[in-house]
Amino acid sequence: MTVASDVKTCLASLKSAQASLEQFALSTQDQNAKNVFTQAASQTQQIVDQIAQRVQQLEQEEPQYKDF
């Protein structure tokens, strides 16, 4: 695997984790748990945004990895 494909796999996993955290927040009745899940989802979204920027950078530097 290339670095680009590893980073894209990481990004997909992070997006999945973030979606799960949002779902947990919606499905719980415990307000404290809801706050924890919401905060974790928000932090994960920030990381997703950073990794997505890195993917774009990799694709600009190495066009052969675009849509890989």
CSV table of N, CA and C in Angstrom, one decimal:
chain,number,residue,atom,x,y,z
A,1,MET,N,0.8,-1.2,0.0
A,1,MET,CA,0.0,0.0,0.0
A,1,MET,C,0.9,1.2,0.0
A,2,THR,N,0.4,2.3,-0.6
A,2,THR,CA,1.1,3.5,-0.6
A,2,THR,C,0.7,4.4,0.5
A,3,VAL,N,1.4,5.4,0.8
A,3,VAL,CA,1.1,6.3,1.9
A,3,VAL,C,-0.3,7.0,1.6
A,4,ALA,N,-0.5,7.3,0.4
A,4,ALA,CA,-1.8,7.9,0.0
A,4,ALA,C,-3.0,7.0,0.3
A,5,SER,N,-2.9,5.8,0.0
A,5,SER,CA,-4.0,4.8,0.2
A,5,SER,C,-4.1,4.6,1.7
A,6,ASP,N,-3.0,4.6,2.5
A,6,ASP,CA,-3.1,4.4,3.9
A,6,ASP,C,-3.8,5.6,4.6
A,7,VAL,N,-3.5,6.8,4.1
A,7,VAL,CA,-4.1,8.0,4.6
A,7,VAL,C,-5.6,8.0,4.3
A,8,LYS,N,-5.9,7.6,3.1
A,8,LYS,CA,-7.3,7.6,2.7
A,8,LYS,C,-8.1,6.5,3.5
A,9,THR,N,-7.5,5.4,3.8
A,9,THR,CA,-8.1,4.4,4.6
A,9,THR,C,-8.3,4.9,6.0
A,10,CYS,N,-7.3,5.6,6.6
A,10,CYS,CA,-7.4,6.2,7.9
A,10,CYS,C,-8.6,7.2,7.9
A,11,LEU,N,-8.7,8.0,6.9
A,11,LEU,CA,-9.8,9.0,6.8
A,11,LEU,C,-11.1,8.4,6.8
A,12,ALA,N,-11.3,7.3,6.0
A,12,ALA,CA,-12.6,6.6,6.0
A,12,ALA,C,-12.9,6.0,7.3
A,13,SER,N,-11.9,5.5,8.0
A,13,SER,CA,-12.2,4.9,9.4
A,13,SER,C,-12.6,6.0,10.4
A,14,LEU,N,-11.9,7.1,10.3
A,14,LEU,CA,-12.3,8.3,11.2
A,14,LEU,C,-13.7,8.8,10.9
A,15,LYS,N,-14.1,8.8,9.6
A,15,LYS,CA,-15.4,9.3,9.3
A,15,LYS,C,-16.4,8.3,9.9
A,16,SER,N,-16.1,7.0,9.8
A,16,SER,CA,-17.0,6.0,10.3
A,16,SER,C,-17.1,6.1,11.9
A,17,ALA,N,-16.0,6.3,12.5
A,17,ALA,CA,-16.0,6.5,14.0
A,17,ALA,C,-16.8,7.7,14.4
A,18,GLN,N,-16.6,8.8,13.6
A,18,GLN,CA,-17.3,10.1,13.9
A,18,GLN,C,-18.8,9.9,13.8
A,19,ALA,N,-19.2,9.2,12.7
A,19,ALA,CA,-20.7,8.9,12.5
A,19,ALA,C,-21.2,8.0,13.6
A,20,SER,N,-20.5,7.1,14.1
A,20,SER,CA,-20.9,6.2,15.2
A,20,SER,C,-21.1,7.1,16.5
A,21,LEU,N,-20.2,7.9,16.7
A,21,LEU,CA,-20.3,8.8,17.9
A,21,LEU,C,-21.5,9.7,17.9
A,22,GLU,N,-21.8,10.2,16.7
A,22,GLU,CA,-23.0,11.0,16.5
A,22,GLU,C,-24.3,10.2,16.8
A,23,GLN,N,-24.2,8.9,16.3
A,23,GLN,CA,-25.4,8.0,16.5
A,23,GLN,C,-25.6,7.7,17.9
A,24,PHE,N,-24.5,7.4,18.6
A,24,PHE,CA,-24.5,7.1,20.1
A,24,PHE,C,-25.1,8.3,20.8
A,25,ALA,N,-24.7,9.5,20.4
A,25,ALA,CA,-25.3,10.7,21.1
A,25,ALA,C,-26.8,10.9,20.9
A,26,LEU,N,-27.2,10.5,19.7
A,26,LEU,CA,-28.7,10.6,19.4
A,26,LEU,C,-29.5,9.5,20.1
A,27,SER,N,-28.8,8.4,20.3
A,27,SER,CA,-29.6,7.2,20.8
A,27,SER,C,-29.6,7.1,22.4
A,28,THR,N,-28.8,7.9,23.1
A,28,THR,CA,-28.8,7.8,24.5
A,28,THR,C,-29.7,8.8,25.2
A,29,GLN,N,-30.3,8.4,26.3
A,29,GLN,CA,-31.1,9.3,27.1
A,29,GLN,C,-30.3,10.0,28.2
A,30,ASP,N,-29.1,9.5,28.5
A,30,ASP,CA,-28.3,10.0,29.5
A,30,ASP,C,-27.6,11.3,29.0
A,31,GLN,N,-27.9,12.5,29.6
A,31,GLN,CA,-27.4,13.7,29.1
A,31,GLN,C,-25.9,13.8,29.2
A,32,ASN,N,-25.3,13.3,30.3
A,32,ASN,CA,-23.9,13.3,30.4
A,32,ASN,C,-23.2,12.5,29.3
A,33,ALA,N,-23.7,11.3,29.0
A,33,ALA,CA,-23.2,10.5,27.9
A,33,ALA,C,-23.4,11.2,26.6
A,34,LYS,N,-24.6,11.8,26.4
A,34,LYS,CA,-24.8,12.6,25.2
A,34,LYS,C,-23.8,13.7,25.0
A,35,ASN,N,-23.5,14.4,26.0
A,35,ASN,CA,-22.5,15.5,25.9
A,35,ASN,C,-21.1,14.9,25.6
A,36,VAL,N,-20.7,13.8,26.2
A,36,VAL,CA,-19.4,13.2,25.9
A,36,VAL,C,-19.4,12.7,24.5
A,37,PHE,N,-20.4,12.0,24.0
A,37,PHE,CA,-20.4,11.6,22.6
A,37,PHE,C,-20.4,12.7,21.6
A,38,THR,N,-21.1,13.8,21.9
A,38,THR,CA,-21.2,15.0,21.1
A,38,THR,C,-19.8,15.6,21.0
A,39,GLN,N,-19.2,15.8,22.1
A,39,GLN,CA,-17.8,16.4,22.2
A,39,GLN,C,-16.8,15.5,21.4
A,40,ALA,N,-16.9,14.2,21.6
A,40,ALA,CA,-15.9,13.3,20.9
A,40,ALA,C,-16.2,13.4,19.4
A,41,ALA,N,-17.4,13.4,19.0
A,41,ALA,CA,-17.7,13.6,17.6
A,41,ALA,C,-17.2,14.8,17.0
A,42,SER,N,-17.3,15.9,17.8
A,42,SER,CA,-16.8,17.2,17.3
A,42,SER,C,-15.3,17.2,17.2
A,43,GLN,N,-14.6,16.6,18.1
A,43,GLN,CA,-13.1,16.5,18.1
A,43,GLN,C,-12.7,15.6,16.9
A,44,THR,N,-13.4,14.5,16.7
A,44,THR,CA,-13.1,13.6,15.6
A,44,THR,C,-13.3,14.4,14.3
A,45,GLN,N,-14.4,15.2,14.2
A,45,GLN,CA,-14.6,16.0,12.9
A,45,GLN,C,-13.4,16.9,12.6
A,46,GLN,N,-12.9,17.5,13.7
A,46,GLN,CA,-11.7,18.4,13.5
A,46,GLN,C,-10.5,17.6,12.9
A,47,ILE,N,-10.3,16.4,13.4
A,47,ILE,CA,-9.2,15.5,12.9
A,47,ILE,C,-9.5,15.1,11.4
A,48,VAL,N,-10.8,14.7,11.2
A,48,VAL,CA,-11.2,14.4,9.8
A,48,VAL,C,-10.9,15.5,8.9
A,49,ASP,N,-11.2,16.7,9.2
A,49,ASP,CA,-10.9,17.9,8.4
A,49,ASP,C,-9.4,18.0,8.1
A,50,GLN,N,-8.6,17.8,9.1
A,50,GLN,CA,-7.1,17.9,9.0
A,50,GLN,C,-6.6,16.8,8.0
A,51,ILE,N,-7.1,15.6,8.2
A,51,ILE,CA,-6.6,14.5,7.4
A,51,ILE,C,-7.1,14.7,5.9
A,52,ALA,N,-8.3,15.2,5.8
A,52,ALA,CA,-8.8,15.5,4.4
A,52,ALA,C,-7.9,16.5,3.7
A,53,GLN,N,-7.5,17.5,4.4
A,53,GLN,CA,-6.5,18.5,3.9
A,53,GLN,C,-5.2,17.8,3.4
A,54,ARG,N,-4.8,16.9,4.2
A,54,ARG,CA,-3.6,16.1,3.9
A,54,ARG,C,-3.8,15.3,2.6
A,55,VAL,N,-4.9,14.7,2.5
A,55,VAL,CA,-5.3,13.9,1.3
A,55,VAL,C,-5.2,14.8,0.1
A,56,GLN,N,-5.8,16.0,0.2
A,56,GLN,CA,-5.7,16.9,-0.9
A,56,GLN,C,-4.3,17.3,-1.3
A,57,GLN,N,-3.5,17.5,-0.3
A,57,GLN,CA,-2.1,17.8,-0.5
A,57,GLN,C,-1.4,16.7,-1.2
A,58,LEU,N,-1.6,15.5,-0.7
A,58,LEU,CA,-1.0,14.3,-1.4
A,58,LEU,C,-1.4,14.2,-2.8
A,59,GLU,N,-2.7,14.4,-3.1
A,59,GLU,CA,-3.2,14.3,-4.5
A,59,GLU,C,-2.6,15.4,-5.4
A,60,GLN,N,-2.3,16.6,-4.8
A,60,GLN,CA,-1.7,17.7,-5.6
A,60,GLN,C,-0.3,17.4,-5.9
A,61,GLU,N,0.4,16.8,-4.9
A,61,GLU,CA,1.9,16.5,-5.1
A,61,GLU,C,2.1,15.3,-5.9
A,62,GLU,N,1.2,14.3,-5.9
A,62,GLU,CA,1.3,13.1,-6.6
A,62,GLU,C,0.0,12.8,-7.3
A,63,PRO,N,-0.2,13.4,-8.5
A,63,PRO,CA,-1.5,13.2,-9.2
A,63,PRO,C,-1.9,11.8,-9.4
A,64,GLN,N,-1.0,10.9,-9.5
A,64,GLN,CA,-1.3,9.5,-9.8
A,64,GLN,C,-2.1,8.9,-8.6
A,65,TYR,N,-2.1,9.5,-7.4
A,65,TYR,CA,-2.9,9.0,-6.3
A,65,TYR,C,-4.3,9.5,-6.2
A,66,LYS,N,-4.6,10.4,-7.1
A,66,LYS,CA,-6.0,11.0,-7.1
A,66,LYS,C,-7.0,9.9,-7.5
A,67,ASP,N,-8.1,9.8,-6.7
A,67,ASP,CA,-9.1,8.8,-6.9
A,67,ASP,C,-8.6,7.4,-6.8
A,68,PHE,N,-7.6,7.2,-6.0
A,68,PHE,CA,-7.0,5.9,-5.7
A,68,PHE,C,-7.6,5.2,-4.6
